[in-house]
XYZ file of C-alpha atoms in Angstrom:
673
model
C 29.739 58.528 -51.173
C 32.910 59.520 -52.877
C 32.455 63.080 -51.493
C 31.714 61.620 -48.017
C 34.765 59.548 -47.989
C 36.966 62.512 -49.154
C 35.713 64.786 -46.367
C 36.108 61.960 -43.825
C 39.714 61.341 -44.804
C 40.400 64.964 -44.621
C 38.912 65.178 -41.091
C 36.228 67.533 -42.341
C 33.627 66.030 -40.059
C 30.906 68.588 -40.559
C 31.103 68.345 -44.326
C 31.277 64.489 -44.232
C 27.976 64.516 -42.126
C 26.189 66.753 -44.684
C 27.502 64.370 -47.416
C 26.385 61.302 -45.511
C 22.906 62.692 -45.071
C 22.478 63.606 -48.662
C 23.673 59.862 -49.474
C 21.042 58.632 -47.075
C 18.352 60.235 -49.145
C 19.655 58.859 -52.349
C 18.364 55.372 -53.217
C 21.482 54.528 -55.111
C 23.726 55.361 -52.136
C 21.392 54.647 -49.254
C 22.530 51.064 -48.286
C 26.182 52.003 -48.106
C 25.259 55.272 -46.211
C 23.275 53.151 -43.671
C 26.560 51.117 -42.943
C 28.327 54.457 -42.102
C 25.437 55.778 -40.129
C 25.622 52.431 -38.233
C 29.520 52.713 -37.718
C 29.133 56.315 -36.374
C 26.319 55.406 -34.044
C 28.075 52.194 -32.585
C 30.113 53.783 -29.810
C 27.355 56.045 -28.309
C 23.952 54.479 -29.431
C 24.288 50.615 -30.078
C 20.433 50.403 -30.444
C 20.497 53.063 -33.119
C 23.496 51.359 -34.857
C 21.607 48.172 -34.833
C 18.694 49.810 -36.732
C 20.975 51.380 -39.315
C 23.128 48.075 -39.835
C 20.101 45.709 -39.999
C 18.572 47.796 -42.861
C 22.072 47.678 -44.613
C 22.188 43.927 -44.159
C 18.882 43.587 -45.941
C 20.447 45.358 -48.852
C 23.754 43.617 -48.696
C 23.034 40.021 -47.222
C 26.307 38.679 -48.317
C 28.577 41.605 -46.849
C 30.245 39.818 -43.914
C 31.540 43.050 -42.394
C 28.005 44.241 -41.832
C 26.945 41.091 -40.175
C 30.156 41.549 -37.827
C 29.166 45.058 -36.980
C 25.634 43.843 -36.139
C 27.117 41.299 -33.813
C 29.096 44.025 -32.113
C 26.085 46.145 -31.646
C 24.041 43.401 -30.205
C 26.830 42.726 -27.740
C 27.107 46.288 -26.906
C 23.371 46.165 -25.942
C 24.257 43.424 -23.396
C 22.720 40.836 -25.476
C 25.515 38.097 -25.939
C 23.297 35.170 -26.251
C 21.324 37.041 -29.068
C 24.666 38.048 -30.719
C 25.725 34.293 -30.563
C 22.612 33.079 -32.394
C 22.883 35.914 -35.005
C 26.577 35.387 -35.598
C 26.168 31.670 -35.770
C 23.576 32.071 -38.679
C 25.692 34.541 -40.448
C 28.872 32.349 -40.073
C 27.056 29.346 -41.514
C 26.160 31.370 -44.617
C 29.655 32.812 -44.923
C 31.996 30.311 -43.224
C 35.106 31.493 -44.805
C 35.027 35.062 -43.557
C 37.601 35.622 -40.656
C 35.896 38.683 -39.251
C 32.616 36.802 -38.654
C 34.521 33.890 -36.973
C 36.244 36.346 -34.651
C 33.097 38.182 -33.678
C 31.282 34.795 -33.133
C 33.993 33.576 -30.751
C 33.652 36.910 -28.869
C 29.858 36.320 -28.634
C 30.278 32.688 -27.521
C 32.872 33.614 -24.852
C 30.338 35.910 -23.379
C 27.118 33.724 -23.601
C 28.307 30.004 -23.198
C 29.024 28.215 -20.073
C 32.783 27.335 -19.584
C 31.940 23.599 -20.280
C 30.058 24.356 -23.573
C 32.538 26.863 -24.736
C 35.325 24.466 -24.277
C 33.456 21.683 -26.104
C 32.695 24.029 -29.004
C 36.339 25.208 -29.133
C 37.611 21.666 -29.436
C 35.150 20.722 -32.014
C 36.387 23.686 -34.258
C 40.051 23.394 -33.285
C 41.292 20.773 -35.883
C 39.872 23.134 -38.660
C 41.319 26.478 -37.385
C 44.026 27.648 -39.797
C 44.001 31.449 -38.987
C 46.667 32.477 -36.540
C 44.668 35.307 -34.958
C 41.570 32.928 -34.440
C 43.867 30.271 -33.019
C 45.389 32.718 -30.592
C 41.955 33.850 -29.374
C 40.720 30.427 -28.733
C 43.778 29.343 -26.996
C 43.487 32.361 -24.855
C 39.787 31.563 -23.919
C 40.916 27.948 -22.940
C 43.959 29.081 -21.027
C 41.551 31.232 -18.935
C 39.643 28.196 -17.799
C 40.930 27.131 -14.411
C 41.010 23.636 -13.024
C 41.107 21.835 -16.443
C 44.016 20.202 -18.215
C 45.827 22.723 -20.359
C 47.233 20.079 -22.903
C 45.749 20.552 -26.296
C 46.815 19.207 -29.556
C 45.819 18.355 -33.190
C 46.893 15.581 -35.511
C 46.106 14.331 -38.930
C 47.476 11.731 -41.319
C 48.811 12.941 -44.637
C 48.774 9.932 -47.032
C 50.531 11.588 -49.848
C 53.761 12.086 -47.758
C 52.954 9.132 -45.379
C 53.337 11.433 -42.438
C 51.415 12.562 -39.200
C 51.440 16.315 -38.879
C 49.985 18.452 -36.098
C 50.846 20.340 -32.913
C 50.522 19.925 -29.287
C 50.881 22.519 -26.318
C 50.046 22.983 -22.804
C 48.358 26.428 -22.576
C 49.371 26.926 -18.964
C 53.042 26.243 -19.788
C 53.629 27.245 -23.302
C 57.370 27.482 -23.000
C 57.872 23.714 -22.309
C 57.367 21.113 -25.024
C 54.779 18.567 -23.994
C 55.583 14.826 -23.919
C 53.556 12.420 -26.081
C 52.991 8.808 -26.591
C 52.322 7.114 -30.047
C 50.874 3.749 -30.243
C 50.676 1.624 -33.457
C 50.594 -2.065 -34.112
C 51.031 -2.928 -30.542
C 54.113 -0.765 -30.111
C 54.325 2.317 -27.665
C 56.709 5.100 -28.438
C 57.426 8.027 -26.157
C 58.220 11.486 -27.962
C 58.168 15.326 -27.392
C 56.413 17.846 -29.624
C 59.683 19.461 -30.218
C 59.398 20.600 -33.931
C 58.589 24.178 -34.847
C 55.144 24.960 -36.209
C 54.341 27.886 -38.454
C 50.692 28.476 -37.254
C 51.698 28.234 -33.528
C 54.629 30.921 -34.331
C 52.136 33.051 -36.187
C 49.640 32.846 -33.271
C 52.347 34.237 -30.817
C 53.613 30.962 -29.308
C 57.233 29.850 -29.132
C 58.754 29.288 -32.368
C 61.057 26.525 -31.184
C 58.549 23.663 -30.363
C 54.948 22.499 -30.383
C 54.954 20.972 -33.876
C 54.509 17.161 -34.552
C 55.913 15.534 -37.629
C 56.034 11.587 -37.586
C 56.843 9.326 -40.533
C 54.676 6.308 -40.888
C 56.360 4.162 -43.611
C 54.015 1.277 -43.401
C 50.280 1.193 -43.707
C 48.743 1.036 -40.220
C 45.077 0.632 -39.686
C 45.166 2.620 -36.377
C 47.483 5.063 -34.871
C 47.033 6.617 -31.322
C 48.697 9.799 -30.338
C 48.301 10.716 -26.583
C 49.430 13.028 -23.965
C 51.201 11.544 -21.069
C 48.111 11.837 -19.092
C 46.334 9.470 -21.566
C 44.179 12.077 -23.209
C 44.005 11.717 -27.013
C 45.021 14.520 -29.301
C 42.061 15.828 -31.499
C 41.970 13.638 -34.618
C 43.561 10.514 -32.817
C 43.212 7.557 -33.420
C 44.025 7.953 -37.135
C 43.942 5.524 -40.002
C 47.489 5.764 -41.561
C 46.359 3.980 -44.752
C 46.893 4.975 -48.479
C 44.232 7.150 -50.035
C 41.065 5.170 -51.165
C 41.388 4.394 -54.767
C 38.061 3.416 -56.431
C 38.230 -0.151 -58.110
C 38.120 -0.094 -61.887
C 34.732 -0.315 -63.548
C 33.678 -3.978 -64.168
C 31.849 -5.491 -67.039
C 28.241 -6.961 -66.683
C 27.015 -4.576 -64.028
C 23.270 -3.749 -63.742
C 19.866 -5.261 -63.058
C 21.050 -8.804 -63.347
C 23.419 -8.421 -60.490
C 22.654 -8.701 -56.577
C 22.506 -5.535 -54.587
C 24.621 -4.628 -51.539
C 22.513 -2.919 -48.791
C 24.899 -0.923 -46.880
C 24.040 -0.070 -43.219
C 26.690 2.085 -41.549
C 26.596 1.688 -37.724
C 28.077 3.800 -34.923
C 25.656 4.148 -32.039
C 21.978 3.370 -31.119
C 21.539 -0.292 -30.172
C 17.713 -0.464 -30.491
C 17.227 1.447 -33.579
C 20.082 -0.362 -35.385
C 18.742 -3.705 -34.482
C 15.217 -2.688 -35.494
C 16.598 -1.472 -38.869
C 18.656 -4.610 -39.535
C 15.575 -6.931 -38.360
C 13.125 -5.149 -40.754
C 15.445 -5.593 -43.634
C 15.904 -9.368 -42.670
C 12.149 -9.704 -42.283
C 11.629 -8.176 -45.769
C 13.907 -10.467 -47.442
C 11.292 -13.017 -48.233
C 9.068 -10.355 -49.850
C 11.832 -9.332 -52.288
C 12.905 -11.077 -55.496
C 15.995 -8.948 -55.903
C 18.930 -10.881 -54.558
C 20.822 -8.926 -52.037
C 22.997 -9.024 -48.871
C 23.076 -6.739 -45.978
C 26.471 -5.313 -45.454
C 26.781 -3.685 -41.992
C 29.830 -1.436 -41.520
C 30.497 -1.078 -37.647
C 32.339 2.162 -37.554
C 34.137 1.399 -34.089
C 30.937 1.758 -32.047
C 31.345 2.873 -28.392
C 28.422 0.510 -27.457
C 29.809 -3.044 -26.560
C 26.208 -4.463 -26.699
C 25.774 -3.359 -30.159
C 29.142 -4.726 -31.182
C 28.298 -8.067 -29.669
C 24.787 -8.143 -31.275
C 26.339 -7.517 -34.867
C 28.755 -10.231 -34.338
C 25.973 -12.743 -33.381
C 23.943 -11.790 -36.521
C 27.167 -12.182 -38.625
C 27.841 -15.561 -37.075
C 24.395 -16.832 -38.069
C 24.977 -15.721 -41.578
C 22.180 -13.172 -41.543
C 24.667 -10.014 -42.254
C 27.905 -9.447 -43.763
C 29.902 -7.541 -40.907
C 32.673 -5.020 -41.718
C 34.302 -3.737 -38.649
C 36.579 -0.452 -38.828
C 39.647 -0.617 -36.407
C 38.883 3.177 -35.827
C 36.056 5.490 -36.492
C 36.391 6.413 -40.277
C 33.147 8.465 -40.334
C 30.443 7.986 -43.045
C 32.242 9.179 -46.181
C 35.227 6.783 -45.707
C 33.325 3.868 -44.522
C 30.773 4.105 -47.313
C 33.528 4.304 -50.033
C 35.177 1.201 -48.844
C 31.852 -0.566 -48.567
C 30.643 0.428 -52.073
C 33.970 -0.992 -53.407
C 33.228 -4.540 -51.812
C 31.315 -5.700 -54.850
C 32.462 -3.717 -57.966
C 29.545 -5.052 -60.107
C 26.683 -4.583 -57.785
C 24.269 -1.801 -57.275
C 24.184 -0.519 -53.741
C 21.675 0.905 -51.357
C 22.570 3.334 -48.447
C 20.430 2.581 -45.655
C 20.604 4.611 -42.351
C 20.778 2.607 -39.232
C 17.814 4.456 -37.870
C 15.486 3.562 -40.621
C 12.814 0.738 -41.107
C 11.762 -0.776 -44.353
C 8.739 -2.720 -45.353
C 7.603 -5.497 -47.761
C 9.097 -5.605 -51.225
C 10.859 -2.222 -50.754
C 13.935 -2.986 -52.635
C 12.068 -4.456 -55.619
C 10.198 -1.311 -56.023
C 13.375 0.854 -55.744
C 15.090 -1.251 -58.249
C 12.224 -1.003 -60.580
C 12.150 2.722 -60.475
C 16.029 2.781 -60.973
C 15.804 0.776 -64.214
C 12.974 2.686 -65.615
C 15.426 4.750 -67.577
C 18.981 4.160 -68.414
C 19.846 7.705 -67.236
C 18.572 7.337 -63.768
C 21.550 7.231 -61.266
C 19.711 7.182 -57.870
C 16.336 6.674 -56.127
C 14.947 8.041 -53.100
C 11.703 6.680 -51.472
C 9.119 8.626 -49.529
C 9.627 8.951 -45.827
C 8.723 10.925 -42.804
C 12.161 12.653 -42.521
C 14.164 12.905 -45.975
C 14.488 16.352 -47.340
C 12.557 16.713 -50.616
C 10.891 13.282 -50.176
C 9.432 14.096 -46.617
C 5.792 13.399 -46.043
C 3.440 14.723 -45.443
C 5.282 17.958 -46.052
C 8.490 18.276 -48.125
C 11.721 19.475 -46.433
C 10.414 19.088 -42.941
C 11.306 16.432 -40.336
C 8.175 14.635 -39.030
C 7.878 11.936 -36.375
C 8.716 8.398 -37.204
C 5.770 6.184 -37.517
C 5.350 2.902 -35.720
C 5.991 -0.319 -37.698
C 2.217 -0.911 -37.937
C 1.647 2.704 -39.153
C 4.507 2.551 -41.659
C 3.161 -0.765 -42.974
C -0.134 0.834 -43.603
C 1.520 3.892 -45.285
C 3.758 1.597 -47.408
C 0.873 -0.431 -48.546
C -1.097 2.723 -49.506
C 1.900 4.011 -51.305
C 2.246 0.872 -53.260
C -1.400 0.642 -54.135
C -1.567 4.224 -54.945
C 1.331 3.736 -57.506
C 2.356 7.360 -58.073
C 5.038 7.644 -60.872
C 8.394 8.401 -59.977
C 9.557 12.094 -60.514
C 12.839 13.844 -61.056
C 14.585 15.256 -58.044
C 17.294 17.811 -57.858
C 19.352 15.477 -55.600
C 18.769 12.321 -53.566
C 18.842 11.930 -49.798
C 21.205 9.677 -48.111
C 18.830 8.101 -45.489
C 17.854 5.492 -48.106
C 19.501 5.790 -51.599
C 19.558 3.334 -54.350
C 22.503 3.793 -56.564
C 23.149 2.105 -59.790
C 26.715 0.693 -60.327
C 26.838 2.155 -63.807
C 26.304 5.575 -62.366
C 28.826 4.970 -59.549
C 31.428 3.914 -62.229
C 30.818 7.072 -64.289
C 30.533 9.466 -61.335
C 33.149 8.101 -58.969
C 32.926 7.624 -55.231
C 32.353 10.168 -52.383
C 34.889 13.021 -51.674
C 36.743 12.016 -48.689
C 39.470 14.632 -49.235
C 37.772 17.953 -49.016
C 34.358 17.190 -47.426
C 34.316 16.857 -43.559
C 32.790 13.833 -42.041
C 29.259 13.034 -42.976
C 27.351 16.018 -44.282
C 26.359 16.910 -47.699
C 28.248 14.032 -49.309
C 25.012 12.722 -51.201
C 24.464 16.211 -52.470
C 27.881 16.598 -53.871
C 27.683 13.125 -55.515
C 24.204 13.795 -56.924
C 25.257 17.113 -58.287
C 28.322 15.496 -59.786
C 26.082 12.987 -61.478
C 23.745 15.576 -62.664
C 26.631 17.478 -64.286
C 27.385 14.270 -66.282
C 23.875 13.868 -67.554
C 22.431 11.347 -64.866
C 19.061 11.815 -63.189
C 17.918 11.351 -59.703
C 14.281 10.242 -58.983
C 11.813 10.025 -56.143
C 9.914 6.821 -55.640
C 6.564 7.748 -54.062
C 5.455 4.178 -54.133
C 7.741 3.293 -51.320
C 7.626 4.537 -47.766
C 10.863 4.028 -45.582
C 10.564 5.195 -42.069
C 13.439 7.370 -40.653
C 14.029 8.617 -37.177
C 16.718 11.052 -37.802
C 16.773 14.318 -35.759
C 19.957 13.497 -33.918
C 21.848 16.686 -33.150
C 25.693 16.873 -33.419
C 25.680 20.304 -31.891
C 28.961 22.544 -32.722
C 30.528 19.822 -34.678
C 27.583 19.605 -37.024
C 27.410 23.257 -37.365
C 31.003 23.266 -38.420
C 30.578 20.498 -41.010
C 27.458 22.014 -42.484
C 29.276 25.394 -42.854
C 32.500 23.977 -44.236
C 30.796 21.444 -46.705
C 28.189 23.955 -47.814
C 30.763 26.505 -48.729
C 32.510 23.853 -50.810
C 29.327 22.831 -52.550
C 28.454 26.564 -53.417
C 31.993 26.923 -54.887
C 31.630 23.745 -56.955
C 27.984 24.127 -58.069
C 27.341 27.832 -58.213
C 23.752 27.377 -59.800
C 22.687 24.597 -57.419
C 20.931 26.831 -55.058
C 18.833 28.672 -57.390
C 18.009 25.315 -59.279
C 16.920 23.935 -55.771
C 14.712 26.870 -55.001
C 12.913 26.693 -58.415
C 12.372 22.954 -57.774
C 10.747 23.678 -54.526
C 8.516 26.433 -56.046
C 7.475 24.048 -58.796
C 7.178 21.133 -56.171
C 6.573 18.324 -58.710
C 6.359 15.957 -55.627
C 3.080 17.513 -54.462
C 0.733 15.462 -56.663
C 2.272 12.132 -55.303
C 1.819 13.647 -51.694
C -1.716 14.529 -52.432
C -2.340 11.121 -53.758
C -1.074 9.389 -50.747
C -3.049 11.670 -48.517
C -6.262 10.853 -50.574
C -5.477 7.088 -50.115
C -5.203 7.804 -46.216
C -8.781 9.374 -46.240
C -10.410 6.033 -46.053
C -8.534 5.404 -42.649
C -9.241 8.771 -41.476
C -12.752 8.245 -39.740
C -11.298 5.757 -37.351
C -8.737 8.269 -36.223
C -11.171 10.942 -35.573
C -11.851 9.414 -32.146
C -12.192 12.383 -29.782
C -15.051 15.003 -29.821
C -12.486 17.832 -30.852
C -11.605 15.710 -33.898
C -15.274 15.745 -34.941
C -15.761 19.442 -35.080
C -14.756 20.875 -38.386
C -13.427 24.367 -37.983
C -13.865 26.397 -41.247
C -11.359 29.474 -41.411
C -8.954 31.343 -43.756
C -5.565 30.089 -44.142
C -4.200 31.989 -41.136
C -7.207 31.487 -38.926
C -7.333 28.088 -37.275
C -5.023 25.699 -35.399
C -7.867 23.372 -34.641
C -7.554 19.628 -34.573
C -9.728 19.274 -37.636
C -9.928 22.176 -39.951
C -10.968 23.305 -43.552
C -8.875 26.274 -44.439
C -9.244 28.297 -47.621
C -7.312 30.819 -49.551
C -8.558 32.800 -52.489
C -6.649 32.758 -55.683
C -8.200 35.074 -58.119
C -11.032 33.455 -59.775
C -10.841 30.300 -57.733
C -9.910 29.340 -54.196
C -7.887 26.544 -52.520
C -9.333 24.655 -49.586
C -7.418 22.380 -47.426
C -8.771 19.749 -45.148
C -6.372 19.106 -42.391
C -6.457 16.850 -39.313
C -3.901 16.683 -36.614
C -3.618 12.953 -36.434
C -0.470 11.023 -35.143
C 2.106 10.483 -36.095
C 1.809 12.306 -39.581
C -0.665 14.924 -40.083
C -3.399 14.410 -42.691
C -3.679 17.426 -45.367
C -5.599 17.267 -48.509
C -6.177 20.039 -50.925
C -9.189 21.021 -53.266
C -9.585 23.494 -55.936
C -12.931 25.414 -55.607
C -15.363 25.409 -57.309
C -14.130 22.627 -59.483
C -13.565 20.186 -56.567
C -16.803 21.092 -54.587
C -18.571 17.669 -55.183
C -15.235 15.875 -54.248
C -15.021 17.776 -51.048
C -18.694 16.922 -50.152
C -18.099 13.451 -50.905
C -15.009 13.393 -48.541
C -16.773 15.299 -45.694
C -19.654 12.902 -45.735
C -17.392 9.992 -45.148
C -16.153 11.618 -41.882
C -18.018 11.418 -38.585
C -18.616 15.127 -38.231
C -20.922 16.279 -35.428
C -20.774 20.069 -36.213
C -19.170 22.738 -38.192
C -17.573 25.949 -36.610
C -17.257 28.946 -38.957
C -14.147 30.819 -37.729
C -14.096 33.454 -40.565
C -16.690 34.591 -43.039
C -15.275 37.546 -44.837
C -14.461 36.523 -48.391
C -15.324 32.870 -47.530
C -15.929 30.847 -50.723
C -19.529 30.262 -51.544
C -19.085 26.477 -51.603
C -17.964 26.448 -48.079
C -20.644 28.651 -46.785
C -23.148 26.151 -48.096
C -21.320 23.197 -46.475
C -23.461 23.171 -43.354
C -26.857 22.754 -45.239
C -25.393 20.293 -47.816
C -23.906 18.121 -44.897
C -27.063 18.574 -42.852
C -24.868 19.357 -39.954
C -25.495 21.897 -37.100
C -23.050 24.845 -37.040
C -21.799 27.702 -34.862
C -20.194 30.879 -35.835
C -17.158 32.504 -34.025
C -17.427 35.954 -35.717
C -14.150 37.743 -36.114
C -15.242 40.344 -38.823
C -18.187 42.265 -40.141
C -19.363 39.725 -42.688
C -22.795 39.236 -41.132
C -23.368 43.025 -41.286
C -22.178 43.311 -44.862
C -24.769 42.639 -47.550
C -23.437 39.705 -49.899
C -25.137 38.674 -53.026
C -23.778 35.101 -52.835
C -25.810 34.255 -49.706
C -28.269 35.453 -47.242
C -26.092 36.461 -44.202
C -28.982 37.080 -41.960
C -30.462 33.669 -42.773
C -27.245 32.091 -42.333
C -26.827 33.556 -38.917
C -30.244 32.906 -37.707
C -29.705 29.104 -38.546
C -26.565 28.954 -36.560
C -26.639 27.200 -33.186
C -24.853 30.158 -31.620
C -22.891 33.224 -32.623
C -19.772 34.127 -30.539
C -18.384 37.635 -30.772
C -14.915 37.394 -29.192
C -14.164 41.024 -29.138
C -15.830 43.980 -27.326
C -15.564 46.247 -30.512
C -17.481 43.544 -32.526
C -20.080 43.348 -29.882
C -20.706 46.958 -29.982
C -21.005 46.921 -33.861
C -23.369 44.020 -33.710
C -25.454 45.278 -30.821
C -28.168 46.768 -32.974
C -28.775 43.440 -34.850
C -30.955 40.867 -33.498
C -30.611 37.259 -34.530
C -32.518 34.057 -33.231
C -29.126 32.880 -31.997
C -27.517 35.733 -29.948
């Protein structure tokens, strides 16, 4: 590649081409050569450039310049929406790279509707600090006609007790804009007349646009608006001192009551269901506790009123934020309310059952080094059930009660986790005093805060565990759109910088999957209830296939693993699918016992090639009729394990779905054609 670059810089194009072709044939230099082949092809043949660059990206997954070039090649092919998706994924992995952000804005400008483009820009605008990026997005907004041109960003800096920011009219950048500041019942008119270095660097006038306001006294809510009443991004603000954690108290631990902290912003029905479930469960728990509801300036008047009624009746302790502080700042202040007590984070879209708190507390105090406990749930990262790291539908109250009872009776032991999950997280006060509170300085609102806290705790020797004997339902799944994408990318970059080994540890944990035995134990406990759920004819037909061969409502899939095989019994029952694994031949008798408990009407063999002998014998052992949907040559191939001709003759029918198979099977005659 050195020779290529020397010839290229000397404008010796023919020699550079020869050197590049040689590099392309050399494994050591091939990835870099692919990049330059893509650059050369981009102006004339973007499709060819895409092929070169995509191969280069596989070799250099963290090279932002290659991803940006790929984005250009996709746009050049007239696929801006695809470019938008590709660049969004690349940017979330490499959020600090300026070239990716610029290419992403270009793709967005070509693929998003004007309304969505404006919404996305406004979500990102407070965090744009690069002059060229700001100039680009302001240009995009200025091109939108029929919309107000006033734009601005403010934030409170507690260290200097000042509000800083900027405000302009993109349709009239030469004139300073007028603003109104409201605080403590007073209204002050002002002009954005200070210089602002970011605006100047972005090519805007150097004489005005900046905002700098001294706030000498602590003020819970400060509003900054344009004359037309539109709030600047970041307004209202809390002009209060930086949160300082209370000093560690004496006599903390399992003898103290617990604060169950429920942060609330939106969602009337789910919030009240969450609170009512916790109130209903109070009598089932011996652990003394109170419900602390943090109302984070909800925009739903009915929710605010309902919370006040509950507080008036003494059912909850209500904390009302004067402005929306977000999850991190709200929870820090809530965790500091009772410096001796353990706390539980409980999302407002969860539902609890029975003695849930007692069981979490027992798990927390099983070892003095345990910092946090996360229960089983349908939607909770590592502790998700029936499949880890997936979001599953929220069960009804009755369905959850059955699952929670089964989890409690099964009694699977707690296991160590890499991190807890904030939907329902029991945190011991001793750990909180040791580790500290949430980071409300660097982390943006409400994403990854529990991961950061858990990783800090782990670095100090604390453990996090999962409690599979508790099942808390969690709705989740609410999308925050572009704003969430921003928070995810921003906060993930911070976490990667702080904990460089966390990703590899997490991946290794997922490969080991120490939670799997507990998931399987709960599934086995569900087996007794499965027959009543197999209510339709389709759910009484057992489809037997290899691991890629069936999407049937009730199936038994298999995968050969050397000297043994793994079989999985699956049922698409609602709301949470049933899935139970067996190791064959060791678990053959258990599999037979389980299948005999089900109201099976027939078996349907979807694949026979390499099918485990134990599964081929099921039809006879269960004394059930069976059909064969033949997708291979298994019935034509001699097999010492079983008599394929006899197996075929005893089938109710044999279906050959493909013409090529029908031609190969034509010379063969079975009783069941």
